[in-house]
Each structure stands twice: as C-alpha cells, then as structure tokens.
XYZ file of N, CA, C and O in Angstrom:
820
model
N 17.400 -26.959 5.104
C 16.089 -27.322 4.570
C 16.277 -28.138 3.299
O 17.176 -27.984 2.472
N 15.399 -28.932 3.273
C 15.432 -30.366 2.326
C 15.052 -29.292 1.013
O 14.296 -28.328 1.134
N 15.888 -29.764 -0.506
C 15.259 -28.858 -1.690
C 13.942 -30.109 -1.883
O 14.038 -31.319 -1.679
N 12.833 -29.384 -2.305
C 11.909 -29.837 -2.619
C 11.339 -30.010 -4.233
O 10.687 -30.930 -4.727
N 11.882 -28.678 -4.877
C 11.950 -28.988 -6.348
C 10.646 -28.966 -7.117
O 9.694 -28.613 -6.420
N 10.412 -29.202 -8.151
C 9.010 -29.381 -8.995
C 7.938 -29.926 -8.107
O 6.791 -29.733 -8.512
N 8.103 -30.674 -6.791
C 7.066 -31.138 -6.431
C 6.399 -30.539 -5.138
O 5.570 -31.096 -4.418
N 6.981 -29.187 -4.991
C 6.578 -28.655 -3.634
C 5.272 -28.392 -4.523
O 4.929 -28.287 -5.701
N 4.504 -28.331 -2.583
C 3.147 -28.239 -2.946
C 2.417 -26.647 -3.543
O 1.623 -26.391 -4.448
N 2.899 -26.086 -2.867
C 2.587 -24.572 -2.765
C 4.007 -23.796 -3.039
O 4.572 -22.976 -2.315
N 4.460 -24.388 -4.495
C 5.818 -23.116 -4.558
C 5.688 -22.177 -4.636
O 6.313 -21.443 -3.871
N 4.376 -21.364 -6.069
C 4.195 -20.038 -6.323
C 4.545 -19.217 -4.877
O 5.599 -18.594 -4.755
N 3.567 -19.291 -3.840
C 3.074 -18.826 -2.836
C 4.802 -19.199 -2.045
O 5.664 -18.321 -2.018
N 5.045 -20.623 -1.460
C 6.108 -20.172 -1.070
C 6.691 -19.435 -1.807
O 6.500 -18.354 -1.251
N 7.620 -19.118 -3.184
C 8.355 -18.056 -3.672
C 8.292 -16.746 -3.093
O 9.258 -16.065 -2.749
N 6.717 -16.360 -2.990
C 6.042 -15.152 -2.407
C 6.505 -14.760 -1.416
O 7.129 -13.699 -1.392
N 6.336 -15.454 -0.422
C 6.926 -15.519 1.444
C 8.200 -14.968 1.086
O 8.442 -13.766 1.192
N 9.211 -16.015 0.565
C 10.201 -16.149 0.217
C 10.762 -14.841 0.053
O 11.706 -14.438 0.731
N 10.186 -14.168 -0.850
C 10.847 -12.775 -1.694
C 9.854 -11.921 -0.668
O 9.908 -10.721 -0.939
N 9.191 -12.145 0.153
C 8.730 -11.050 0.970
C 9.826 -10.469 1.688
O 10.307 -9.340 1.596
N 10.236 -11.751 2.654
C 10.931 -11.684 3.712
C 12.656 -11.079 3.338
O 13.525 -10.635 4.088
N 12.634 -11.290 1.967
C 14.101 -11.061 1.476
C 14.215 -8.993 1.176
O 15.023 -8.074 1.305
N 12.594 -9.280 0.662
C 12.476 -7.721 0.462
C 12.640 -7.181 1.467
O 13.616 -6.441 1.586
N 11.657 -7.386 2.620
C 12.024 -6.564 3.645
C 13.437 -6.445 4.717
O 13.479 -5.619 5.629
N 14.615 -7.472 4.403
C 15.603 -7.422 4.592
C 17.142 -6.767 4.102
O 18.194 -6.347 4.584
N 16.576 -6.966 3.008
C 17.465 -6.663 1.680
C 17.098 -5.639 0.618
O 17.949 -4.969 0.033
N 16.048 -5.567 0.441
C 15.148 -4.380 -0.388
C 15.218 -5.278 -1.809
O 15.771 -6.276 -2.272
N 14.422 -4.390 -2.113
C 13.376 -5.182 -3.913
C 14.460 -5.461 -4.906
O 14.106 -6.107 -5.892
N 16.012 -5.012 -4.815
C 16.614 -5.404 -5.554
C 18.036 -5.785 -5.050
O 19.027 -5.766 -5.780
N 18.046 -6.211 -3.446
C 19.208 -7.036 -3.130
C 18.988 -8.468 -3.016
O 19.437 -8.768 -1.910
N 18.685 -9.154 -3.392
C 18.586 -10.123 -3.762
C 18.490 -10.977 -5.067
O 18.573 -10.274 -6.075
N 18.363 -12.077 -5.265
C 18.172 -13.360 -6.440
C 17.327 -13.621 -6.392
O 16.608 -13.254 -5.463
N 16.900 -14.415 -7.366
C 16.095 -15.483 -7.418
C 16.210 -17.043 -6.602
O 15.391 -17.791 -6.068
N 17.471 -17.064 -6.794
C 18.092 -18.464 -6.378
C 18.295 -18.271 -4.814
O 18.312 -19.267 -4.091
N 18.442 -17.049 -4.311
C 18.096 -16.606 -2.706
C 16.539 -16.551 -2.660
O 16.109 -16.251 -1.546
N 15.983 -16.682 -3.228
C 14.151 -16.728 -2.473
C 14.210 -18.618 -3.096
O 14.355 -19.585 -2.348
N 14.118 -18.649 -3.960
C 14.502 -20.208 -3.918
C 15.051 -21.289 -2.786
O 14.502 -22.308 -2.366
N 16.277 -20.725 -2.457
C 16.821 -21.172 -1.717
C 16.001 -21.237 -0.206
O 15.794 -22.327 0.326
N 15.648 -20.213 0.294
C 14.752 -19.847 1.271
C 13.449 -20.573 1.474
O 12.931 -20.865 2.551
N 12.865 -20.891 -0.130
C 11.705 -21.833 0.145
C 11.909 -22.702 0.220
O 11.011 -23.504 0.473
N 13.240 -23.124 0.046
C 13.522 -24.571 0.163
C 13.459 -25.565 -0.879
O 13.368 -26.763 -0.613
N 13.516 -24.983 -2.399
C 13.456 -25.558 -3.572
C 14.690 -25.100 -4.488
O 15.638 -24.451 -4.046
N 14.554 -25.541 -5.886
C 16.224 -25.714 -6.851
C 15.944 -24.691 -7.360
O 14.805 -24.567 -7.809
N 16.769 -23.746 -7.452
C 16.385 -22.519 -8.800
C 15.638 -23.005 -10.250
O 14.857 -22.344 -10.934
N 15.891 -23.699 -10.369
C 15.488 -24.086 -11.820
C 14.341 -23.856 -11.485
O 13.803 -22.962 -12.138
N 13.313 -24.660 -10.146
C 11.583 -24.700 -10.436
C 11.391 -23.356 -9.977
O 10.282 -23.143 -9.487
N 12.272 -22.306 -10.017
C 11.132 -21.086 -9.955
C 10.522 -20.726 -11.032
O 9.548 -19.976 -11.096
N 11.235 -21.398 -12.151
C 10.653 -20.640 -13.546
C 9.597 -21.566 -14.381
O 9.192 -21.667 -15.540
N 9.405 -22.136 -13.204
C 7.979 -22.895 -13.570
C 6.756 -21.740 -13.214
O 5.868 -21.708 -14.066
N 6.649 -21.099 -12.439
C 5.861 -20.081 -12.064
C 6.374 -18.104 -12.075
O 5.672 -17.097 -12.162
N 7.136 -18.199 -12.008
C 8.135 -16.770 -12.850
C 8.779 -16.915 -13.632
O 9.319 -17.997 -13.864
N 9.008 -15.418 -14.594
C 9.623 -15.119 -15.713
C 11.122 -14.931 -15.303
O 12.155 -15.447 -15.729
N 10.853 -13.931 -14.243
C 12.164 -13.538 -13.316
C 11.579 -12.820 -12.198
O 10.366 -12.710 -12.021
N 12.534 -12.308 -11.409
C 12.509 -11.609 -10.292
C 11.338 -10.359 -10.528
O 10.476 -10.006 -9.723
N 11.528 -9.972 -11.510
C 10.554 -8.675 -11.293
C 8.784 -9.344 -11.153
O 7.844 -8.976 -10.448
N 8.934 -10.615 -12.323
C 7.406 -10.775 -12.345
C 7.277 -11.399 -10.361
O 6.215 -11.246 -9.758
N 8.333 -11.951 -9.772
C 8.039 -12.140 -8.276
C 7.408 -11.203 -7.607
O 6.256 -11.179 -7.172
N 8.554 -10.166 -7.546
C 7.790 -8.907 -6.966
C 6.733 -8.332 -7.411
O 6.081 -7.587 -6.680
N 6.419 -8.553 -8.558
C 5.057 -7.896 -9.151
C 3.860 -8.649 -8.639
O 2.717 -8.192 -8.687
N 4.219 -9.974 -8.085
C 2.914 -10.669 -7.829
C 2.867 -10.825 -6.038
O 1.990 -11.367 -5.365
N 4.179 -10.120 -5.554
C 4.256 -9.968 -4.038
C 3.570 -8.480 -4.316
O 2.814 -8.070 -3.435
N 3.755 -7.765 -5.317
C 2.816 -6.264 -5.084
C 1.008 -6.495 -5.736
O 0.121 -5.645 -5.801
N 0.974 -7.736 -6.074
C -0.365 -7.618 -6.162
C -1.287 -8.185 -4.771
O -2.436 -7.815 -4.533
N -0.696 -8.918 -4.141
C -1.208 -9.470 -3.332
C -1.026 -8.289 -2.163
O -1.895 -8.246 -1.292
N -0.178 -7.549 -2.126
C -0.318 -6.430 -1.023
C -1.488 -5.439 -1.278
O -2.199 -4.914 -0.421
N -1.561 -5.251 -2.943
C -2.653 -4.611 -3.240
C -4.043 -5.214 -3.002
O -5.040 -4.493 -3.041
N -4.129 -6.706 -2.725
C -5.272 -7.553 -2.791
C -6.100 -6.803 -0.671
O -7.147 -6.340 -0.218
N -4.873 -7.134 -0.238
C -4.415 -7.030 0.984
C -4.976 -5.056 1.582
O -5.710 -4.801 2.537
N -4.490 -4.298 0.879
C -4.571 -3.516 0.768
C -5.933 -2.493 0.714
O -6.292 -1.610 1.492
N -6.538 -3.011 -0.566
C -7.984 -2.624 -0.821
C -8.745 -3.335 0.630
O -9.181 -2.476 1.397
N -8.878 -4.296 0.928
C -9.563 -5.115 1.910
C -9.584 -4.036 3.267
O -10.598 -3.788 3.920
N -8.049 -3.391 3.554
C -8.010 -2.705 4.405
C -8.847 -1.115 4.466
O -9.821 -0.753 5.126
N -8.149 -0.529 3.659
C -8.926 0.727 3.361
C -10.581 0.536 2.668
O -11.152 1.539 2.242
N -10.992 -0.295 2.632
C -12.648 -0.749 2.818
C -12.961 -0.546 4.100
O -13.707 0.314 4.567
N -12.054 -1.793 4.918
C -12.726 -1.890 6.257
C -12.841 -0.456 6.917
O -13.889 -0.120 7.469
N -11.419 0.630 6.830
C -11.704 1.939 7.061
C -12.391 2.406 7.024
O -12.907 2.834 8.056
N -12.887 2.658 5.815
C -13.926 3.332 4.945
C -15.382 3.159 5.929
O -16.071 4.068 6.394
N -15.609 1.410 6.083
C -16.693 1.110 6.506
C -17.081 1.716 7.882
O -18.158 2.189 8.244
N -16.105 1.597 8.439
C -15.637 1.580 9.832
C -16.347 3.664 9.950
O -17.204 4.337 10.524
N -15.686 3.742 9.367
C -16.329 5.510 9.554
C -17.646 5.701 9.478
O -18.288 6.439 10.226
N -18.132 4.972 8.475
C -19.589 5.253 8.037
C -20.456 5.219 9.000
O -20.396 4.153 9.612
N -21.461 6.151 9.501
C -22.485 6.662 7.776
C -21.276 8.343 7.579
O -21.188 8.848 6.460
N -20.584 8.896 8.647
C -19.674 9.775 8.459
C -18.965 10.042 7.557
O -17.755 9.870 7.706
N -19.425 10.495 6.452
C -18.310 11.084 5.371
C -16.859 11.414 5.904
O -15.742 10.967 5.643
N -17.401 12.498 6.862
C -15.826 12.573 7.077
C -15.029 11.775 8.210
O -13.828 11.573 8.030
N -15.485 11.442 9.052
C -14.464 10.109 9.616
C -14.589 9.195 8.353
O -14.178 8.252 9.029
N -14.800 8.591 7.047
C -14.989 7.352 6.550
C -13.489 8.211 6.159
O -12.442 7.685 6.535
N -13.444 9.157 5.617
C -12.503 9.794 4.858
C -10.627 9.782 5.562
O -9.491 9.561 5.145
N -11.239 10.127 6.685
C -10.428 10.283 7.710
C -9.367 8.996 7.826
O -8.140 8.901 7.792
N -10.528 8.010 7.988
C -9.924 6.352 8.331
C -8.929 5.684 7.530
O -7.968 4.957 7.783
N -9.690 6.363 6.024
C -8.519 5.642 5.356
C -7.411 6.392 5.147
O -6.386 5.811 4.791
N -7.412 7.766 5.324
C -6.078 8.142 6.047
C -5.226 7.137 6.424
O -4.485 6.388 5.787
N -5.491 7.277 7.642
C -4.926 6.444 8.870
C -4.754 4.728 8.368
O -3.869 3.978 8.781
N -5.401 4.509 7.781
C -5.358 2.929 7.248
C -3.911 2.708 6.661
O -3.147 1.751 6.789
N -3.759 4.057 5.886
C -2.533 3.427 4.568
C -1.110 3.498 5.437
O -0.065 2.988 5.033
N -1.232 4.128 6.543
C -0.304 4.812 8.141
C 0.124 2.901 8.474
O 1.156 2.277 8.230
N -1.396 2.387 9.211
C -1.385 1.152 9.432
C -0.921 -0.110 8.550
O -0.108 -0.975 8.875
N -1.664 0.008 7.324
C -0.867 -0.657 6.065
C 0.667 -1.226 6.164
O 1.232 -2.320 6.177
N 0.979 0.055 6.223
C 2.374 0.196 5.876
C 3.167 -0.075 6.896
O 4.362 -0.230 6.645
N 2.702 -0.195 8.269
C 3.432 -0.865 9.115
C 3.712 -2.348 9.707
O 4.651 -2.940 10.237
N 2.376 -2.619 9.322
C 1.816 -4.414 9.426
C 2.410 -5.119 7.752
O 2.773 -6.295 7.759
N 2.449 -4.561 6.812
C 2.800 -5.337 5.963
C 4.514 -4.727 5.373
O 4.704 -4.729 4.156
N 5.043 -4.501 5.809
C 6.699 -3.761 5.480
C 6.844 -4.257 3.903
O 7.109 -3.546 2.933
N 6.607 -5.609 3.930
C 7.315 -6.101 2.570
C 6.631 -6.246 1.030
O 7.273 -6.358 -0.014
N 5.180 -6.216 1.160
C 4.387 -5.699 0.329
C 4.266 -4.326 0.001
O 4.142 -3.817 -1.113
N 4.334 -3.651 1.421
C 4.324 -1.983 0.989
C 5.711 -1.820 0.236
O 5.428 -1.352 -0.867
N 6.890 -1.971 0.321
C 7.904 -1.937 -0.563
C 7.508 -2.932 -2.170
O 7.374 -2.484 -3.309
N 7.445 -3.839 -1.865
C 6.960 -3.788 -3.408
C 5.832 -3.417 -4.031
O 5.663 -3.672 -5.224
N 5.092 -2.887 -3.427
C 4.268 -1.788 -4.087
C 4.582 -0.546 -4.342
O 3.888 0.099 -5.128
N 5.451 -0.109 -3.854
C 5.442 1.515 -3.473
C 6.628 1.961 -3.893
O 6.750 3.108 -4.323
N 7.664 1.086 -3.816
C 9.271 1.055 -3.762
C 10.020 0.222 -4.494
O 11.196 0.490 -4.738
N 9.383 -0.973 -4.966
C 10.435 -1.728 -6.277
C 10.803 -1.461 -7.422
O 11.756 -1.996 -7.989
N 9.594 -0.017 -8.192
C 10.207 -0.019 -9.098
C 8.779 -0.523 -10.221
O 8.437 -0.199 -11.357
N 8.431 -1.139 -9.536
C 7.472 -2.351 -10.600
C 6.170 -1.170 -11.147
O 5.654 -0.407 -10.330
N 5.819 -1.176 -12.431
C 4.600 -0.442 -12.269
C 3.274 -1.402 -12.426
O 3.178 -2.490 -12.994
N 2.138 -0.512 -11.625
C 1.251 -1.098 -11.665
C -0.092 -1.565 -12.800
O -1.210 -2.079 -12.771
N 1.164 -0.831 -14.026
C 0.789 -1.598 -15.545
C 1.445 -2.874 -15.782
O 1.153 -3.387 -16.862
N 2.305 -3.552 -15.004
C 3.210 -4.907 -15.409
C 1.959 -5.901 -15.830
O 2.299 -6.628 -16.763
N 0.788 -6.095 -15.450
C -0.228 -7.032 -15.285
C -1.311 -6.301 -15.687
O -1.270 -5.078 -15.559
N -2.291 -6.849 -16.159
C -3.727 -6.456 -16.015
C -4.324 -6.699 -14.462
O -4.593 -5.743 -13.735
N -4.489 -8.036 -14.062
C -4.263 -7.858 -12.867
C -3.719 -7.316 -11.534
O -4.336 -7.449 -10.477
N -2.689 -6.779 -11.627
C -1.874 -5.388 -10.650
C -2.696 -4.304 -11.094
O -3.503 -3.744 -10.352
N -2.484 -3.965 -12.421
C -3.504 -2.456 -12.597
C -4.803 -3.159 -11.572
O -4.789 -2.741 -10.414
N -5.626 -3.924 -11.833
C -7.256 -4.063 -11.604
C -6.722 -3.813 -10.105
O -7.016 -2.713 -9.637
N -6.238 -4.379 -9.576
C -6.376 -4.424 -7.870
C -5.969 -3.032 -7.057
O -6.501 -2.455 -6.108
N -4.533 -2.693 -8.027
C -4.347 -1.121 -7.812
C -5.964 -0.314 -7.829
O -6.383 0.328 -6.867
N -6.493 -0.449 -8.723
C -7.068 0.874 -8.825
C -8.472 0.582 -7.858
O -9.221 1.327 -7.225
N -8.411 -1.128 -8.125
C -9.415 -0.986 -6.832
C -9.373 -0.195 -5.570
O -10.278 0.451 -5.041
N -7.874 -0.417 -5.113
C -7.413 0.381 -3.720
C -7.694 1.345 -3.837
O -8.555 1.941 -3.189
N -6.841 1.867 -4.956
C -7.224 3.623 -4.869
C -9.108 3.927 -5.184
O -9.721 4.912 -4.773
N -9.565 3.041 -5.816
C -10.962 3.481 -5.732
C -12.002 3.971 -4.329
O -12.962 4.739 -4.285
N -11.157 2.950 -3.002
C -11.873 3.032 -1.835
C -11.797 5.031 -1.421
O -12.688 5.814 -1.090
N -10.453 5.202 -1.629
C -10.411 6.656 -1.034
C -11.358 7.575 -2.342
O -12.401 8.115 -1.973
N -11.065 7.666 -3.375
C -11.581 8.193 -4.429
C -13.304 8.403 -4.065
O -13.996 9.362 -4.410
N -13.776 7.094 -3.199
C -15.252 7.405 -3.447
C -15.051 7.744 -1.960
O -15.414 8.920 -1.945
N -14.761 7.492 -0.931
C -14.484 8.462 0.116
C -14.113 10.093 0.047
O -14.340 10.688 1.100
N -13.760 10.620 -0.670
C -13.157 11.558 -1.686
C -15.136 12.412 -1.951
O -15.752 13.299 -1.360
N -15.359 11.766 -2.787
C -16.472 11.962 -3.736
C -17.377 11.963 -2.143
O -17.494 13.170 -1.930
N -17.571 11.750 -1.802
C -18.479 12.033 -0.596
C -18.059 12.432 -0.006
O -18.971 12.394 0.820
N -17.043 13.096 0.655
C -16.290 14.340 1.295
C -17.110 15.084 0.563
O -18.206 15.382 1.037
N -16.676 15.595 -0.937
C -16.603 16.371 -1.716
C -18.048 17.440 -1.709
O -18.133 18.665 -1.786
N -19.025 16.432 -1.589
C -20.428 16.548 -1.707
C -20.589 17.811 -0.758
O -21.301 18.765 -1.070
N -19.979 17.749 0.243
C -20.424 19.203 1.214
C -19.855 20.810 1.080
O -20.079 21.888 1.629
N -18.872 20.216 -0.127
C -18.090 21.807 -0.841
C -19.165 22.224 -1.953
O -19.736 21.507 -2.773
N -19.254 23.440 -1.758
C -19.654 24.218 -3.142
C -19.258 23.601 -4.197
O -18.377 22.750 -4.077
N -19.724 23.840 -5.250
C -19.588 23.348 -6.691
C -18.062 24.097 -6.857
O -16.924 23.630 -6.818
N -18.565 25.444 -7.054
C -17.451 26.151 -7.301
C -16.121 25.930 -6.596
O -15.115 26.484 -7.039
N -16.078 25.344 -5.790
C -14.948 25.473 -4.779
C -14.793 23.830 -4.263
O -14.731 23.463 -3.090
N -14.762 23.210 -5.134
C -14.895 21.517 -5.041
C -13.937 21.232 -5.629
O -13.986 21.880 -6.674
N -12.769 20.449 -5.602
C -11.762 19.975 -6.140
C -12.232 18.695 -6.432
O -13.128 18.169 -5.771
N -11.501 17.986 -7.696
C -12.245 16.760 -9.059
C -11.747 15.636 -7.265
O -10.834 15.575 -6.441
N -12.576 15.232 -7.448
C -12.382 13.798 -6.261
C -10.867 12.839 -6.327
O -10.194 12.280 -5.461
N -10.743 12.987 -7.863
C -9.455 12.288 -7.798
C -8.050 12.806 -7.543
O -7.000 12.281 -7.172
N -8.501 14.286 -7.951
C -7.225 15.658 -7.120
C -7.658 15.208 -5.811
O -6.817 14.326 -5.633
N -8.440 15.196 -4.687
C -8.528 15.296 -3.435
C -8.315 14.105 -3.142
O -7.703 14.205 -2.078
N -8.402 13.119 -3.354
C -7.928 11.800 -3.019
C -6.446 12.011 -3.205
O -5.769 12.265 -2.208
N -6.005 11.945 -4.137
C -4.619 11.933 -4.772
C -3.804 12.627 -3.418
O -2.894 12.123 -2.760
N -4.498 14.029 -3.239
C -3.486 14.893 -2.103
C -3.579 14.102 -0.868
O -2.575 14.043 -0.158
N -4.759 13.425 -0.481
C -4.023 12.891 1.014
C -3.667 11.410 0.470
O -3.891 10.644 1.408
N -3.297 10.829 -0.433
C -2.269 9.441 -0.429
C -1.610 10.146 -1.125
O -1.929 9.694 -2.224
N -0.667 11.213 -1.395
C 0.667 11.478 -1.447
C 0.905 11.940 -0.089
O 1.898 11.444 0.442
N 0.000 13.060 0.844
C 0.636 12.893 2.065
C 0.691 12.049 3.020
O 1.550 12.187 3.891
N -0.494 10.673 3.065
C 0.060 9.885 3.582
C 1.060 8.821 3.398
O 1.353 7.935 4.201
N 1.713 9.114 1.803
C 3.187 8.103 1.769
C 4.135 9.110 2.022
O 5.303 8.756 2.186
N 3.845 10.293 2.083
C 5.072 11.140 2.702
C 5.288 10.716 3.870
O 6.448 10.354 4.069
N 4.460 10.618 4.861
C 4.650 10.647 6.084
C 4.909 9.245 6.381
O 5.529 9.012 7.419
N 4.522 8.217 5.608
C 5.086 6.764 5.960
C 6.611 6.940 5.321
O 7.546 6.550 6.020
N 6.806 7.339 4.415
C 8.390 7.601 3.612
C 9.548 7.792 4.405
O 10.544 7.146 4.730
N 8.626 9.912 4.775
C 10.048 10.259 5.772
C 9.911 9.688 7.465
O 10.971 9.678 8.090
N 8.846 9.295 8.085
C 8.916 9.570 9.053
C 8.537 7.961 9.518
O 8.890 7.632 10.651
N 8.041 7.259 8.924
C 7.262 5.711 9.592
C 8.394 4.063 9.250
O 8.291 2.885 9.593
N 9.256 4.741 8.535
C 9.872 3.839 7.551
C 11.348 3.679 7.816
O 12.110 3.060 7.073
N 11.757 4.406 9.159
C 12.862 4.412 9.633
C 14.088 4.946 8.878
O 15.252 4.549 8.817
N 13.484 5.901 8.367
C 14.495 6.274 6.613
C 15.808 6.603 7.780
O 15.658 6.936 8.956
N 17.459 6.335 6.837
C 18.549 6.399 7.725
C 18.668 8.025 7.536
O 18.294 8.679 6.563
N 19.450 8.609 9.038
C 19.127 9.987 9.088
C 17.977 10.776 9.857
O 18.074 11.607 10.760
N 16.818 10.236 9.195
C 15.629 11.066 9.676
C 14.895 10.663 10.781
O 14.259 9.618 10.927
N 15.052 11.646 11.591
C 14.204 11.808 12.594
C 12.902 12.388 12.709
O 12.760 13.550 12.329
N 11.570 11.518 13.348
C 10.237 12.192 13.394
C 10.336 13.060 14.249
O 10.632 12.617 15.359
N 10.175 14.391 14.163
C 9.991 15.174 15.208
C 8.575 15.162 15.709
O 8.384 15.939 16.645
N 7.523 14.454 15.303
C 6.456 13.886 15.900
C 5.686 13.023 15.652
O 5.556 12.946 14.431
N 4.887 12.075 16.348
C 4.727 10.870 16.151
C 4.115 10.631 14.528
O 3.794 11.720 14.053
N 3.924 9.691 13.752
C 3.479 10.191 12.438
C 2.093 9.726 12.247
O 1.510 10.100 11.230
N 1.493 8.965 13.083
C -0.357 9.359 13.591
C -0.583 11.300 13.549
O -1.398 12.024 12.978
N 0.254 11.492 14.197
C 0.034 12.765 14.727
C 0.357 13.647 13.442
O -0.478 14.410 12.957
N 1.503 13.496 12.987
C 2.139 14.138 11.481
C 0.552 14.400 10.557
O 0.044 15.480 10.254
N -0.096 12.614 10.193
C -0.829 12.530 9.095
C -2.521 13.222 9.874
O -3.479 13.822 9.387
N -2.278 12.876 10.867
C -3.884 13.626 11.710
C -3.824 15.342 11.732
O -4.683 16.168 12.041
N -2.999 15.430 11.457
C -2.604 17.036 11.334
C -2.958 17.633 10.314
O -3.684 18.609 10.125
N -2.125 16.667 9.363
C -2.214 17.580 7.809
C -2.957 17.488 7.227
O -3.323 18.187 6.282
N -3.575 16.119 7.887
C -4.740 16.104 7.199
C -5.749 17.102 7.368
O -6.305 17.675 6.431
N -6.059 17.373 9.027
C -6.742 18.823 9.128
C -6.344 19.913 8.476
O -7.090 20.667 7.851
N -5.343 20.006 8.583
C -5.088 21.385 7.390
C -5.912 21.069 6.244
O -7.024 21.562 6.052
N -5.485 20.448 5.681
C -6.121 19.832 4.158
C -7.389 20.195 4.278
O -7.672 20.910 3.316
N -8.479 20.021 5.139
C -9.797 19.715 5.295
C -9.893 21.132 6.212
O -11.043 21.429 6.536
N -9.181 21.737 6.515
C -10.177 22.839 6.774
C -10.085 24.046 5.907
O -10.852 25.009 5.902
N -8.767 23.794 4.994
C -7.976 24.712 3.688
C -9.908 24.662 2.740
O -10.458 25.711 2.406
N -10.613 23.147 2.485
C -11.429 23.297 1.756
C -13.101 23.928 3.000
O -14.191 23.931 2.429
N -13.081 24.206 3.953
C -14.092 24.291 4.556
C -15.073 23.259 5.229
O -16.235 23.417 5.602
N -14.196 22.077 5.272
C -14.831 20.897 5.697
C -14.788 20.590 6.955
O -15.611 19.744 7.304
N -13.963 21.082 7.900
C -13.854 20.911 9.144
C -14.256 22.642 9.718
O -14.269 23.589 8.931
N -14.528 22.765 11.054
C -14.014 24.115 11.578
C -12.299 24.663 11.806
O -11.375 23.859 11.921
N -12.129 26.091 11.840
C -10.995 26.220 12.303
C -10.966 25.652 13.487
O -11.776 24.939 14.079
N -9.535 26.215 13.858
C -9.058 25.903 15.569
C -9.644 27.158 16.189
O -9.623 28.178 15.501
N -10.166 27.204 17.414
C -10.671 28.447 18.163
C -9.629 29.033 18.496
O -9.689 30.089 19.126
C-alpha cells in the first residue's frame, strides 16, 4: 500500500480501523503506532498530527465503541418497551451481543487499560451507556417495595458486572476455559436469579 502521509483524506478515522483491527489481533498493547500507521497506509510521523500516542488511539477507538454502544443498549431498551422488565432484560442481552459484533472496541473499552476519565468526552459517552441500563434499572425498581429496593445504580451495576463476566469467562474465547453452557443461556439465567432474589419475576414451579 502506497504511504499516503499528511494528505490522506480520512487519517484520524483510518488510524481508528487501523488500531481496531490490530487490537483485536494483537490486543491493546501488542502493537505500535508505526504498525497502525503502517496498516493505514501512511508515515508514522502523520499520526501525530491527530494523536499524542497510542493510548490517546485507543482511547478514541474506546469512545467510539462507547458512541456505538449507547446506540445499542437504547435500541434494547426500546425494543422491550412499554415492559419494564423485558426493556431490562434486553439490555442484558445487548451488552452479550455488543461484545460479539464489535471484538475490538469492546477490548478497548473494557480491556486496554484506558480509563474512562482520559477525556471529557469518553467519560460523557461512557456514562451515557451506562445511563440506558440505570434508567432501565429505575423502572425495574419501581415494582419493589421501598424497603426492599436496591439504589438503581447497585442494580444496574450487578447485571453489567454479570454480564462482562459472562462475556469475559465464557464469550471471549478466554485460553483454557470452557462454557459449560451456551452464554445466552449463562446471562438469561442469572439474570433470573437476580430478578427473582428481588421478587420481580415468579419462582420456578
């Protein structure tokens, strides 16, 4: 591939591709700069027309997963409604889907390292995401007793730590581990536990 240099049209964005495809090959810190460079087809030097270094790359390949991200667990969300609890449910299952359609964003979001204070922008989009379940959360919540209501952002919080558990150990091909069941099935599970632990679902007969 021809280097293209200061005058490619779309470097930022190529860079992006670039360090996607490297991430998901190599992971968030086997690689260069001058290897996603190279890949877009431009001189190392013009990456630092638009990055500081490698981390601010990945930080802006994890904002755009987060951009990516929120969009999804909306459509979930929507997708359930007027159902509190399927809306709740969906985005479950969304962050399951997420994480399989986008491999190389979900690692630099989840897995580089980067926090989602590097930017004002990464925080804003982060918390947008997490806002979709949070108010999914908060309307779950509404059908528990006062007394017996966990803060929306504890109940959110518990099913996106178990659904990156279950993308972690079981969706993500970790070396070693084997799913002993499918991980739709893993996160549709625990999640019932979860939800009938607060009285929101029925037991099992």
């Amino acid at each position: 591939m021809s280097k293209r240099g200061y005058h490619h049209g779309n470097l930022r964005q190529a860079l992006v591709e670039s360090a996607l495809t490297l991430i998901e090959t190599k992971g968030p810190t086997g690689f260069t700069l001058s290897e996603a460079a190279k890949q877009a087809g431009v001189t190392p030097a013009a990456v630092y027309r638009h990055f500081a270094g490698r981390e601010d790359l990945i930080a802006e390949a994890a904002r755009q997963g987060y951009e990516i991200f929120a969009d999804v667990m909306k459509f979930a969300y929507d997708s359930g409604q007027p159902s509190a609890l399927a809306a709740f449910e969906a985005t479950g299952r969304a962050y399951l889907a997420f994480a399989r359609r986008y491999p190389g964003h979900y690692i630099a979001m989840f897995e580089s390292g980067i926090s989602v204070q590097h930017s004002p922008e990464l925080a804003a989009v982060s918390a947008k995401a997490r806002g979709v379940l949070e108010r999914a959360a908060t309307e779950l919540s509404e059908h528990i007793p006062p007394e017996k209501r966990p803060p929306p952002a504890m109940f959110s919080a518990h099913i996106w730590a178990m659904s990156h558990g279950v993308v972690e150990l079981f969706a993500r091909n970790s070396p070693g581990t084997q799913a002993p069941f499918p991980p739709e099935d893993l996160l549709e599970t625990g999640i019932g536990v979860y939800l009938r632990g607060l009285g929101l679902i029925e037991p099992d007969s």
